Structure formats: C-alpha cells, structure tokens
Short mmCIF file of C-alpha atoms in Angstrom, two decimals:
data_model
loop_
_atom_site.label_atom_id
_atom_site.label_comp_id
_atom_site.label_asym_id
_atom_site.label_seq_id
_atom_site.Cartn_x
_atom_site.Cartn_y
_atom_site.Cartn_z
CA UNK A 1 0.00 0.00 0.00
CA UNK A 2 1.04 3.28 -0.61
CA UNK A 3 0.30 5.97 1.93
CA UNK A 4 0.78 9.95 1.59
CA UNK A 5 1.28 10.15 5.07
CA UNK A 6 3.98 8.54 7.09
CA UNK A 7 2.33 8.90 10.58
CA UNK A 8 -0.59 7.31 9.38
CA UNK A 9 2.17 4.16 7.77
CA UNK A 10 3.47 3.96 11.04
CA UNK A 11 0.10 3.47 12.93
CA UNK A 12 -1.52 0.79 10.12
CA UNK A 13 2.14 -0.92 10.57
CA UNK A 14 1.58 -1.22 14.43
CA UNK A 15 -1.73 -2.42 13.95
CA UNK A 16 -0.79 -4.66 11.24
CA UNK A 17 1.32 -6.29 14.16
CA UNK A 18 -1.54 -7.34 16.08
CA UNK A 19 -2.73 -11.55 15.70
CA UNK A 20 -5.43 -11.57 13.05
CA UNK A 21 -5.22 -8.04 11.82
CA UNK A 22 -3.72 -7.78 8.38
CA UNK A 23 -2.91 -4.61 6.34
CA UNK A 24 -6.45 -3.78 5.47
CA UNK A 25 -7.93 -4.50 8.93
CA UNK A 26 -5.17 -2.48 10.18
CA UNK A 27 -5.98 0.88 7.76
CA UNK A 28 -9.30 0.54 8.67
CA UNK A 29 -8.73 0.81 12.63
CA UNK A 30 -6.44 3.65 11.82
CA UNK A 31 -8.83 5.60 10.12
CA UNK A 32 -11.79 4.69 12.15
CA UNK A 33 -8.99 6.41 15.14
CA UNK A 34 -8.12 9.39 12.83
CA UNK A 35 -11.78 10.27 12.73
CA UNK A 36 -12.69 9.57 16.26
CA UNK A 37 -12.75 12.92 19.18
CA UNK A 38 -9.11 13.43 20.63
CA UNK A 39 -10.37 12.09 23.61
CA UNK A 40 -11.37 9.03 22.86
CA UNK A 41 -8.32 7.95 20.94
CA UNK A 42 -5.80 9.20 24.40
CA UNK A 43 -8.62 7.36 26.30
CA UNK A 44 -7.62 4.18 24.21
CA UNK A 45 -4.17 4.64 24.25
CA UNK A 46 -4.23 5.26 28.03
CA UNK A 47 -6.28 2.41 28.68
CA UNK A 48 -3.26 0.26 26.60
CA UNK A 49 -0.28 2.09 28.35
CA UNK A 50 -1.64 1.66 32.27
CA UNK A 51 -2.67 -2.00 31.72
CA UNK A 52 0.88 -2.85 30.50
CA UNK A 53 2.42 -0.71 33.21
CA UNK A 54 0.65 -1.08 36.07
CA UNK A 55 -1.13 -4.72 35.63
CA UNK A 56 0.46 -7.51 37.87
CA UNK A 57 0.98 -10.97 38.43
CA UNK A 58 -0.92 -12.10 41.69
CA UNK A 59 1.86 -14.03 43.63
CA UNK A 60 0.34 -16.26 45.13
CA UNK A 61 -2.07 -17.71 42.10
CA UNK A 62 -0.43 -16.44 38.94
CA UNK A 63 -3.58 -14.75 37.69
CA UNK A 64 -3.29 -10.50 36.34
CA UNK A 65 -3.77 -8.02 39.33
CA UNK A 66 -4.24 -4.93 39.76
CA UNK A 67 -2.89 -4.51 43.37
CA UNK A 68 -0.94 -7.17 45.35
CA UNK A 69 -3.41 -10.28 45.77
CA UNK A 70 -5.68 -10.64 43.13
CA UNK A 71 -9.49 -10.33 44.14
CA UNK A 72 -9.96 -13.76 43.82
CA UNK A 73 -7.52 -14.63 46.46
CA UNK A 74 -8.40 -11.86 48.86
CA UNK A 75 -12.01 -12.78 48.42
CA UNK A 76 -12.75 -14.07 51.72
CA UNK A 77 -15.89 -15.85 50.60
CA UNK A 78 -13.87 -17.97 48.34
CA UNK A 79 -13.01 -21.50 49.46
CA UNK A 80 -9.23 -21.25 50.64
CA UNK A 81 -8.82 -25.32 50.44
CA UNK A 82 -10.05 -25.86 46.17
CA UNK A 83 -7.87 -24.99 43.92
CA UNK A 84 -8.75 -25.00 40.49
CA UNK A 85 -5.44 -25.63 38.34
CA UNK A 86 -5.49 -23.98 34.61
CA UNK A 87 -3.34 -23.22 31.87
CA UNK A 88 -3.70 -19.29 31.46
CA UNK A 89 -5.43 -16.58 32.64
CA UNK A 90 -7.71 -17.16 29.70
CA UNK A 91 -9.28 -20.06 30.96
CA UNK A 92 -9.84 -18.16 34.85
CA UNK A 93 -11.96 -15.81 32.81
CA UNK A 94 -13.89 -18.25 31.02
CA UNK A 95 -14.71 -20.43 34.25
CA UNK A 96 -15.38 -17.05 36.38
CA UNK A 97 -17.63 -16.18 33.67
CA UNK A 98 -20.02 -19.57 34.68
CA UNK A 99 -20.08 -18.47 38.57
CA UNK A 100 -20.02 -21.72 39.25
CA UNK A 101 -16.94 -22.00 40.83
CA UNK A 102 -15.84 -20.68 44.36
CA UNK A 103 -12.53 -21.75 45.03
CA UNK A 104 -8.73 -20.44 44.10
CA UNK A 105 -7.05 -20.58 40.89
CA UNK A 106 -3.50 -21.35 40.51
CA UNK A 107 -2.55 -20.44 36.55
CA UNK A 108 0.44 -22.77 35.23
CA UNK A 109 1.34 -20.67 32.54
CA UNK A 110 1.24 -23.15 29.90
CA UNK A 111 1.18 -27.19 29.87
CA UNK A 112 4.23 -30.03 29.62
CA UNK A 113 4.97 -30.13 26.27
CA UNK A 114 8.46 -31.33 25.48
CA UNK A 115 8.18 -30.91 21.25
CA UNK A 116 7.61 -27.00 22.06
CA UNK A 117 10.40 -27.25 24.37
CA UNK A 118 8.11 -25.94 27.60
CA UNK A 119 9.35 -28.97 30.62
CA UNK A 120 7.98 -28.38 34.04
CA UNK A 121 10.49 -25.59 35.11
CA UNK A 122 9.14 -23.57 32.71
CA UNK A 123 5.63 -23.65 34.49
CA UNK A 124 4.38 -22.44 38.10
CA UNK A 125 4.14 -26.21 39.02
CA UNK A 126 6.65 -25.77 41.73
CA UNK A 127 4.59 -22.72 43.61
CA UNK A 128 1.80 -25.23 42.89
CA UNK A 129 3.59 -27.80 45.21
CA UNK A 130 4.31 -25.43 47.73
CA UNK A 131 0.91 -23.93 48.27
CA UNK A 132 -0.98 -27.26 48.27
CA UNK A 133 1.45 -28.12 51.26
CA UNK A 134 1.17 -24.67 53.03
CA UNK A 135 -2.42 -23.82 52.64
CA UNK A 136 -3.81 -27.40 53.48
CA UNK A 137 -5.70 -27.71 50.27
CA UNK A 138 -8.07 -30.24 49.82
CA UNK A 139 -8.90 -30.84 46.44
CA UNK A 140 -7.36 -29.78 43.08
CA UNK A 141 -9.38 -29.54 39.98
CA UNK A 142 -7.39 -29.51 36.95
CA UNK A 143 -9.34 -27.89 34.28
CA UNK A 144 -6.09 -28.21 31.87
CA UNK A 145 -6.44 -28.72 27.34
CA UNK A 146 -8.47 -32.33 26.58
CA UNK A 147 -4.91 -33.98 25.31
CA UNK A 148 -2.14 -35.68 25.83
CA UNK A 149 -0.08 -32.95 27.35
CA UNK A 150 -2.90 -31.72 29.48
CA UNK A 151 -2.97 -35.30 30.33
CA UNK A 152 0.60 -35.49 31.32
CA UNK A 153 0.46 -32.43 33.09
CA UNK A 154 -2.22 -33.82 35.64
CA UNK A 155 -0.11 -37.24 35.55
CA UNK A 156 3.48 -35.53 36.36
CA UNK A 157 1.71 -32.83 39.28
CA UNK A 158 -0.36 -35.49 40.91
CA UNK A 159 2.99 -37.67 40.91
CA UNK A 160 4.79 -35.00 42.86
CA UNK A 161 1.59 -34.72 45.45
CA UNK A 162 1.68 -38.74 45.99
CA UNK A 163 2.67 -38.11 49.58
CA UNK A 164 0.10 -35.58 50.21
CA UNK A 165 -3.76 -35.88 51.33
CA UNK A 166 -5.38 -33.71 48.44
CA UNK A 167 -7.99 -34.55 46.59
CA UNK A 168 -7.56 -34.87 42.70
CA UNK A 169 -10.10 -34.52 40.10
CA UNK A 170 -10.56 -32.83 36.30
CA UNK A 171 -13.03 -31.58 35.28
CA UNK A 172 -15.74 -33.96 33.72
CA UNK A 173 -15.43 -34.42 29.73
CA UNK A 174 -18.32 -35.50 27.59
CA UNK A 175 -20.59 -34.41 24.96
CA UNK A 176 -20.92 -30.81 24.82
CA UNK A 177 -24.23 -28.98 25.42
CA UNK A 178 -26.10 -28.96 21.84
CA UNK A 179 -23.62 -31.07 20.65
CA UNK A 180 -24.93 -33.38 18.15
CA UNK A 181 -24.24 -37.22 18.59
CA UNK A 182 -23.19 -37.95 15.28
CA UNK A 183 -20.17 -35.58 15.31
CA UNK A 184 -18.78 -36.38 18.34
CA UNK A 185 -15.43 -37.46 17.55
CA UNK A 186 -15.02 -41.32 18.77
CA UNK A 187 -12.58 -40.98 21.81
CA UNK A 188 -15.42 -38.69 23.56
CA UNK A 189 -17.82 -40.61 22.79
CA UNK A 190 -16.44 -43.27 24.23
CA UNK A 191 -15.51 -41.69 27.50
CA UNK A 192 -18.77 -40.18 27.83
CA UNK A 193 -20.37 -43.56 27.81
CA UNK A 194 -17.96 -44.88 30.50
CA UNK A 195 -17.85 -42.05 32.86
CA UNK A 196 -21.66 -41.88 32.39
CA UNK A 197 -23.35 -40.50 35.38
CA UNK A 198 -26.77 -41.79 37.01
CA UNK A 199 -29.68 -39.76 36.23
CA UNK A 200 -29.99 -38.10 39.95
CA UNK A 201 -26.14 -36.80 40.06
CA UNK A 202 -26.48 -35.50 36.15
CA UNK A 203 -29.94 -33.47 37.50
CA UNK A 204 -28.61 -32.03 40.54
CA UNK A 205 -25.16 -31.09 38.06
CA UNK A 206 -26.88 -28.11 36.39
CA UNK B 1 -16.81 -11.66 30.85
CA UNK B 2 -15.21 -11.79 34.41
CA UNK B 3 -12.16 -9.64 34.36
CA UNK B 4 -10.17 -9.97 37.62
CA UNK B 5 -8.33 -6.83 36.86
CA UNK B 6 -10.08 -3.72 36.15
CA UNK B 7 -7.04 -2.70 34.11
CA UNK B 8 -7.19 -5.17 31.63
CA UNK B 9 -11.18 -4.65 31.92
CA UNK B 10 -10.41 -1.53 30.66
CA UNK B 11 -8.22 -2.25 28.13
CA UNK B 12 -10.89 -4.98 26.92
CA UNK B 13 -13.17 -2.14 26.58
CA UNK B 14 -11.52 0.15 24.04
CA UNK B 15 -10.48 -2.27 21.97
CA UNK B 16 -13.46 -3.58 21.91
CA UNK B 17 -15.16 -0.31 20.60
CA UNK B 18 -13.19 -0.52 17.14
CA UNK B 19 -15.07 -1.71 14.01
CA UNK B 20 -15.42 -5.78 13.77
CA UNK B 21 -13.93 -6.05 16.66
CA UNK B 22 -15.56 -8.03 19.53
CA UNK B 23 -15.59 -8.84 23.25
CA UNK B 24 -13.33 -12.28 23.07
CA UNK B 25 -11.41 -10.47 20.27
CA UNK B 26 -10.50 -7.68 21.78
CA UNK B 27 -9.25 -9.63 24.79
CA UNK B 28 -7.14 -11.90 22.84
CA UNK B 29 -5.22 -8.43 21.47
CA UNK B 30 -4.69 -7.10 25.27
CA UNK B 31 -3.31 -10.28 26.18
CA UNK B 32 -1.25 -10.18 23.25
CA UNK B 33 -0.20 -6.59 23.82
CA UNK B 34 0.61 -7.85 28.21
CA UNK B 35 2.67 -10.51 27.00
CA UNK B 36 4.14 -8.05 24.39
CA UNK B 37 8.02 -6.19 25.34
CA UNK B 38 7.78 -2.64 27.15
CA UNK B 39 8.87 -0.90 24.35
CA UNK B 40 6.65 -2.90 21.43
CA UNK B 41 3.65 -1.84 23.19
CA UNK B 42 4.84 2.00 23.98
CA UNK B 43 5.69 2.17 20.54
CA UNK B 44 2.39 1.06 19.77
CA UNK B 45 0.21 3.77 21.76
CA UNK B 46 2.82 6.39 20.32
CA UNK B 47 1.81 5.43 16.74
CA UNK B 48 -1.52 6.03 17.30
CA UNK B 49 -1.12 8.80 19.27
CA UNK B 50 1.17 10.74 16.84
CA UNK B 51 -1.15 9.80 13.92
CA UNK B 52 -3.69 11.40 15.83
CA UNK B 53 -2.59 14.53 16.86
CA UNK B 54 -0.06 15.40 13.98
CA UNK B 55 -1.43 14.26 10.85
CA UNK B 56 -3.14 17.09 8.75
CA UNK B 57 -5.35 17.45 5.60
CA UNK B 58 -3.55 18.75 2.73
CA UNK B 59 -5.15 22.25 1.90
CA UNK B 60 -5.47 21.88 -1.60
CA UNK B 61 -6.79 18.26 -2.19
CA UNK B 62 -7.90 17.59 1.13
CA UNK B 63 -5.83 13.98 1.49
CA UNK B 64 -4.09 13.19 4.82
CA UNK B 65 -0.51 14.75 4.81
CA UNK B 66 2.65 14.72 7.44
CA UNK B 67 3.39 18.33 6.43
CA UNK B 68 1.06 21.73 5.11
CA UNK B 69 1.24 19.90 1.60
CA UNK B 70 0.73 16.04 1.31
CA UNK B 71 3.11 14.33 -0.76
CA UNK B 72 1.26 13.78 -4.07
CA UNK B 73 0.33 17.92 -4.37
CA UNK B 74 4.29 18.54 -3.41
CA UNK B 75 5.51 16.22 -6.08
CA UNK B 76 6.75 18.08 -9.39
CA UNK B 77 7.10 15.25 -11.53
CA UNK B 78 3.14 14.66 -11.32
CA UNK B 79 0.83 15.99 -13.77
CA UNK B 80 -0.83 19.13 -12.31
CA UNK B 81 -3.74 19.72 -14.68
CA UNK B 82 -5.52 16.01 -13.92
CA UNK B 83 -7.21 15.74 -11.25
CA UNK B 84 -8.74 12.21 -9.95
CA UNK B 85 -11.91 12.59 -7.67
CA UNK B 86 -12.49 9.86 -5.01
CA UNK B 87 -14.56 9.94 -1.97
CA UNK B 88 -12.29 8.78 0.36
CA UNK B 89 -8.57 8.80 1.63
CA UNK B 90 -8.81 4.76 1.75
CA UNK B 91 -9.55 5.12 -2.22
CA UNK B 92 -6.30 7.70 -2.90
CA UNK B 93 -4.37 4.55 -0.73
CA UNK B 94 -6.30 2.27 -3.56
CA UNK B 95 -5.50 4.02 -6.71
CA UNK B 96 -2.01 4.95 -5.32
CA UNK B 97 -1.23 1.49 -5.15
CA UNK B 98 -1.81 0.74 -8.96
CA UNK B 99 1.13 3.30 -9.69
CA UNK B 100 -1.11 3.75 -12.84
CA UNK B 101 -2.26 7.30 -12.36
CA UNK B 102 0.50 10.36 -12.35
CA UNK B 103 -2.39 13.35 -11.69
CA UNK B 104 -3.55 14.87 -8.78
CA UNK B 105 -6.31 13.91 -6.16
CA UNK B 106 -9.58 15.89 -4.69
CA UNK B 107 -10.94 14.04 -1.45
CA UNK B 108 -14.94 14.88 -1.77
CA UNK B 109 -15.11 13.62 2.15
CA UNK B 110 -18.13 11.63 0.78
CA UNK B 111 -20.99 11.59 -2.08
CA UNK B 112 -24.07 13.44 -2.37
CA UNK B 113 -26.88 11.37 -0.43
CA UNK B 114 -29.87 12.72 0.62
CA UNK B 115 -31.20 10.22 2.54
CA UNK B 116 -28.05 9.65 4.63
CA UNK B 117 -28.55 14.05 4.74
CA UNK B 118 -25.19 14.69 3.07
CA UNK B 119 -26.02 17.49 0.51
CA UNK B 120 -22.91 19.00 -1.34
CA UNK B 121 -22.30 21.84 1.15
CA UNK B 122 -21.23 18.55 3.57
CA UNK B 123 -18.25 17.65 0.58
CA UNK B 124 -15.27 19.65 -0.51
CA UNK B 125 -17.00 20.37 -3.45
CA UNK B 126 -17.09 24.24 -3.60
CA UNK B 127 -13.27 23.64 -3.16
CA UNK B 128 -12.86 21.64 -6.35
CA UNK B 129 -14.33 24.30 -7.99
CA UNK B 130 -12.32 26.94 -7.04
CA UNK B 131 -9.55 24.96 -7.78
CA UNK B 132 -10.49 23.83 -11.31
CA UNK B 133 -10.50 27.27 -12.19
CA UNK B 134 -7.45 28.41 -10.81
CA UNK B 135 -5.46 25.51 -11.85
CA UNK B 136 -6.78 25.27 -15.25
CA UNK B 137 -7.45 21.78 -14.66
CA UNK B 138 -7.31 19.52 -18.42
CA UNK B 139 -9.29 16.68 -17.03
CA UNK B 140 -11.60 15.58 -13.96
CA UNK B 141 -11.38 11.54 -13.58
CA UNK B 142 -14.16 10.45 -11.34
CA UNK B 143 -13.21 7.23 -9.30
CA UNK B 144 -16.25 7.44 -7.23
CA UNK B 145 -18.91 4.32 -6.37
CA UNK B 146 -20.75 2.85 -8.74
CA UNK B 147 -24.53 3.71 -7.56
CA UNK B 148 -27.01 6.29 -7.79
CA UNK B 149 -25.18 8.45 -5.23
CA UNK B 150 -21.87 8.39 -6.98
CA UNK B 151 -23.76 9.31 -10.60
CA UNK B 152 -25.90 12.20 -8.81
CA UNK B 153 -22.88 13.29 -6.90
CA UNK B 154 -20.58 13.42 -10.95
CA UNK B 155 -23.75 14.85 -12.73
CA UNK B 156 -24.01 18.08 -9.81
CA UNK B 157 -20.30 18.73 -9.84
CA UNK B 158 -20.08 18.95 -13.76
CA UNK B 159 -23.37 20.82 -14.24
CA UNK B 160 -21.03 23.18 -11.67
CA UNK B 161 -18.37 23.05 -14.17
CA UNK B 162 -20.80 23.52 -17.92
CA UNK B 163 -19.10 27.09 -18.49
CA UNK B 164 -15.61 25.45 -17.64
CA UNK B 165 -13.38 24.07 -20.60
CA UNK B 166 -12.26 21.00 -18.17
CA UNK B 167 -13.23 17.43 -19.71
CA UNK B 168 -14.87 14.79 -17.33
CA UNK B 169 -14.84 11.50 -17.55
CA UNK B 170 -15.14 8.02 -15.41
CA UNK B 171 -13.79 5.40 -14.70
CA UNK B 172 -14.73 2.46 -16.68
CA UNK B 173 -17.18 0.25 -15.47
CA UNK B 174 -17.37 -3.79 -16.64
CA UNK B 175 -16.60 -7.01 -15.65
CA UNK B 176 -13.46 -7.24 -13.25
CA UNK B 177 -10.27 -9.79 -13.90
CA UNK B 178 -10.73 -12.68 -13.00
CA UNK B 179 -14.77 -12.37 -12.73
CA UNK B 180 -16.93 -14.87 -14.05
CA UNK B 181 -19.78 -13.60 -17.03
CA UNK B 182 -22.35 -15.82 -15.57
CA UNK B 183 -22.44 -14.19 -12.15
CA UNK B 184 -21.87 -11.07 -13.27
CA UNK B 185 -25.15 -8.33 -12.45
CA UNK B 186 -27.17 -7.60 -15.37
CA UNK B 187 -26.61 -3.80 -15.54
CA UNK B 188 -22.93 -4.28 -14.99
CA UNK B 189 -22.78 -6.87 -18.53
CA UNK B 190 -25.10 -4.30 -20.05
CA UNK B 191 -22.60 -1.54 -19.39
CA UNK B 192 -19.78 -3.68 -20.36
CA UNK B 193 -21.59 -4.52 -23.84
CA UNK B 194 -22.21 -0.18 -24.74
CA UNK B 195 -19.10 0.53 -23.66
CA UNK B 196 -17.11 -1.91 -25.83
CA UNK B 197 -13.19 -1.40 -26.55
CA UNK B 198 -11.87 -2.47 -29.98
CA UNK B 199 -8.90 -4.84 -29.23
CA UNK B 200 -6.36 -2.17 -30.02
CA UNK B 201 -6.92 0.15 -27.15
CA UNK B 202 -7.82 -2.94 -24.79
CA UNK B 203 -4.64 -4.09 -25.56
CA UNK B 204 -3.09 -0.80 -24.80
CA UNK B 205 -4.92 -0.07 -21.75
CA UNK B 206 -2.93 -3.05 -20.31
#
C-alpha cells in the first residue's frame, strides 16, 4: 500500500502487528482512530499504556492483578482449600464467567509439552507444590487442554503430590451442550459412555 | 466476561469499541499486547497517538498529509492539470497502489446522499471548484462508487463546471479480472456490452 502520510504508515504498521489483523484491517482501525474525538483515541491509548504498566501478576495464584493479591484470592468468601489448576489466565476468565466455581485458581502458565520445548520448570508447578502443602488444600481440579499434554500435566503434578492428602479430580469431559451425537469425535464418545453419570447426580449437576 | 483486573477490563473495553472487533477479540489483542516487550507496546500507543494529533489534511486536495502539503500535491514530476476525484482517503491509498495514475487527487469527504442528509455543502465540493479554475485543470477523472449516489454526486459537480473548458470523464465500469460472465449483475454486462473497446486500445490499456 502506498500511503501519503507517514504517521498514518506507522500506525496501520503497528496495527498490522496485532494476531489476526492484516494490512487492510489495520488501515481501517487507523482511520476509524483518525476520525474519532481526541479524547477518545488518548482514552484508548491510556487504557493500553496503564494496563501494560501497572497490571500484575498475583503471587500467590499467577492470575493478572491490579494490586498485590488478586481479588480472587483476597475474596474471603472464596473457598481457601479448592484450587482449580489452569493453563492461562484465559481459561480463569472463562470459568469465572459460569459463577459456578468458588474456590482459588492457581494459573500454570502453559502445559508439559516437550516438542515446544516448555518442561515443568518452565511452568508455576513448583509454587503449585508449595501452596498445596502450606495452605492445606483439599482438592485440586485440573481444568487443563483435553490432550495428551494436558494429560501429562495432571499425571506428572499429581505424581509430585503422591505423599500428600489432596484430593484430585478434572473436570468432567463428555458431549458438549447442543452437541450433536453424530459428530462427536469417537474418543469422547467413548468416554462419555464410561464415565456416564446416574440420572440423579447428572440433574442435581446443572 | 469476568475480568479480575479492572485494568485489563479496561483495556478490553476500548479495543473492543473498534469496528469488527468483539468482546473475546478484543481480549485476545490485550493479552497479546501484556505478553508483548515494554517498548513494542509503547511504541504502539505512540503510533496512534502521533497519527492522531499530527497528521493534517492537505489544503489543496484535502488527502491526509505529514506536512502543510501532502506528498502527491508537493511532487513536481506529477501531472498538475488532472485531477482524480475519489470519496475517500482509503480510495487515494487504492489508486495509489496501482502506480497507474501520475495526476492529482480531490478528497470529496463523501458523495451526495440525501437520505443519509449529506447534501454538497457537507463535501469539498465548492473547493474543487475553485480549484479547477485556478489551476486550469485539463481533465476531472471520477473514481467514485458505482450507484445512484456516486452518478448524482458526478452529474451536480459537472453541471457546476458547464461554463468550464475541463473534460470529465469516469472510470470504466465492466466485468473485473478474473470475474466470471455468468455471475456477473445484469446492468454491470449491459454496461460492459455499450461501452465496448476495440482490441487495439484494450490491448493498450494493459
């Protein structure tokens, strides 16, 4: 593309940068900015710059915060002793968005997966270990990616937490809601038949 | 969604407010930007901010520009008596980018349509007037859209221009490369038909 005006090059480039915005996309957000109030485009810009300067890593769970704890930890009404165990912060969003959880996280950062290089050092697996021993926790739900290196994830942490008391469990996998039958891919379907659930436990469920 | 940080809430937000772009979008591109270097994302905001703030509309052709004169109007190699009239910056970007046109531009800001209330006291069109005469403009192209708005819009500005000596024309209208006859629209094959090239100048026109 040719542009007549460098500062607007530089700002479609930028964009351009972004995951699933290409060159067009990008010109279009730029102009869509150019014509917007002052206001809102510092607003946006602002919004951008504090989040990546002032946003933190809760210590003790690995999920963004604002201030020290997260507000999930210093929730008081939370249940100290579950821990639900995910992959990113992603997925805390996604389950906080069912409210049907009322325990801790504790966000890995990623699974086991030796072809991309990522062993268990890379992860917060370790702080993991520590906080199931320190905070007497009594159950972990993984909620970690349906495959093999979610599966070896669960396999090497519970491994490590042989010794201890807790709890382990993941969460249940089956046919989705309005799922059809037919498309189910066979490995679910098979699971779903032998982790089936009597009709009283599935009712009380939702 | 559940943010647990109202910083990356925010951040959420604004993206969120640019065209196409939704909720679970938008939050994919501020994690993206968090996991992003300091100084990627800072040169980010600046981009945009700089665009905003500094970028200008060239006086005489009303296309964005860096300086008092954008870069096509400041160029002495390009023809000064043709003038190509689009509607939009995004089209100058479009035309630029065939490197088949060596004239000037005129930005209209738009095209005549009364139902949307944009009358031609909205457009730059009093400006293109002014500036046909004083230039002593050879030729008006008219790149504008292909619809009742873009004809009314080309019929008021050279009724505006009967007493002038400047010659208007469009650009052509047919089937595109690569388009199939079959699917083409019936007034667009009709069009194609009356306005029929012998071979020579086809030939040429590549």
């Amino acid at each position: 593309m040719n542009f007549s005006s460098s500062l607007l090059e530089n700002a479609v480039n930028e964009f351009a940068k972004l995951p699933g915005i290409g060159k067009k996309t990008a010109l279009r957000l730029a102009l869509h900015l150019l014509k917007k109030e002052d206001a809102d485009v510092d607003a946006f810009t602002e919004a951008i710059t504090r989040m990546k300067h002032e946003v933190k890593l809760c210590p003790r769970c690995g999920n963004l915060s604002d201030n020290e704890l997260c507000v999930i930890c210093k929730d008081a009404t939370r249940k100290k002793r579950v821990i639900c165990v995910v992959e990113s912060i992603r997925d805390v969003i996604a389950i906080e968005s069912t409210h049907q959880f009322s325990g801790l996280y504790h966000v890995l950062g990623g699974i086991i997966s030796p072809l991309d290089g990522i062993g268990p050092d890379q992860l917060n697996i370790e702080s993991l270990i520590q906080r199931v021993n320190k905070e007497e926790t009594e159950e972990l739900i993984f909620a970690l990616s349906p495959n093999i290196q979610g599966d070896t994830t669960i396999y090497y942490i519970s491994k490590k937490l042989a010794d201890t008391r807790v709890k382990i469990t993941t969460i249940a996998r089956g046919i989705a809601f309005g799922g059809e039958l037919e498309y189910a891919d066979e490995l679910t379907l098979a699971r779903s038949i032998a982790n089936r659930l009597p009709i009283d436990n599935y009712v009380n469920g939702i």
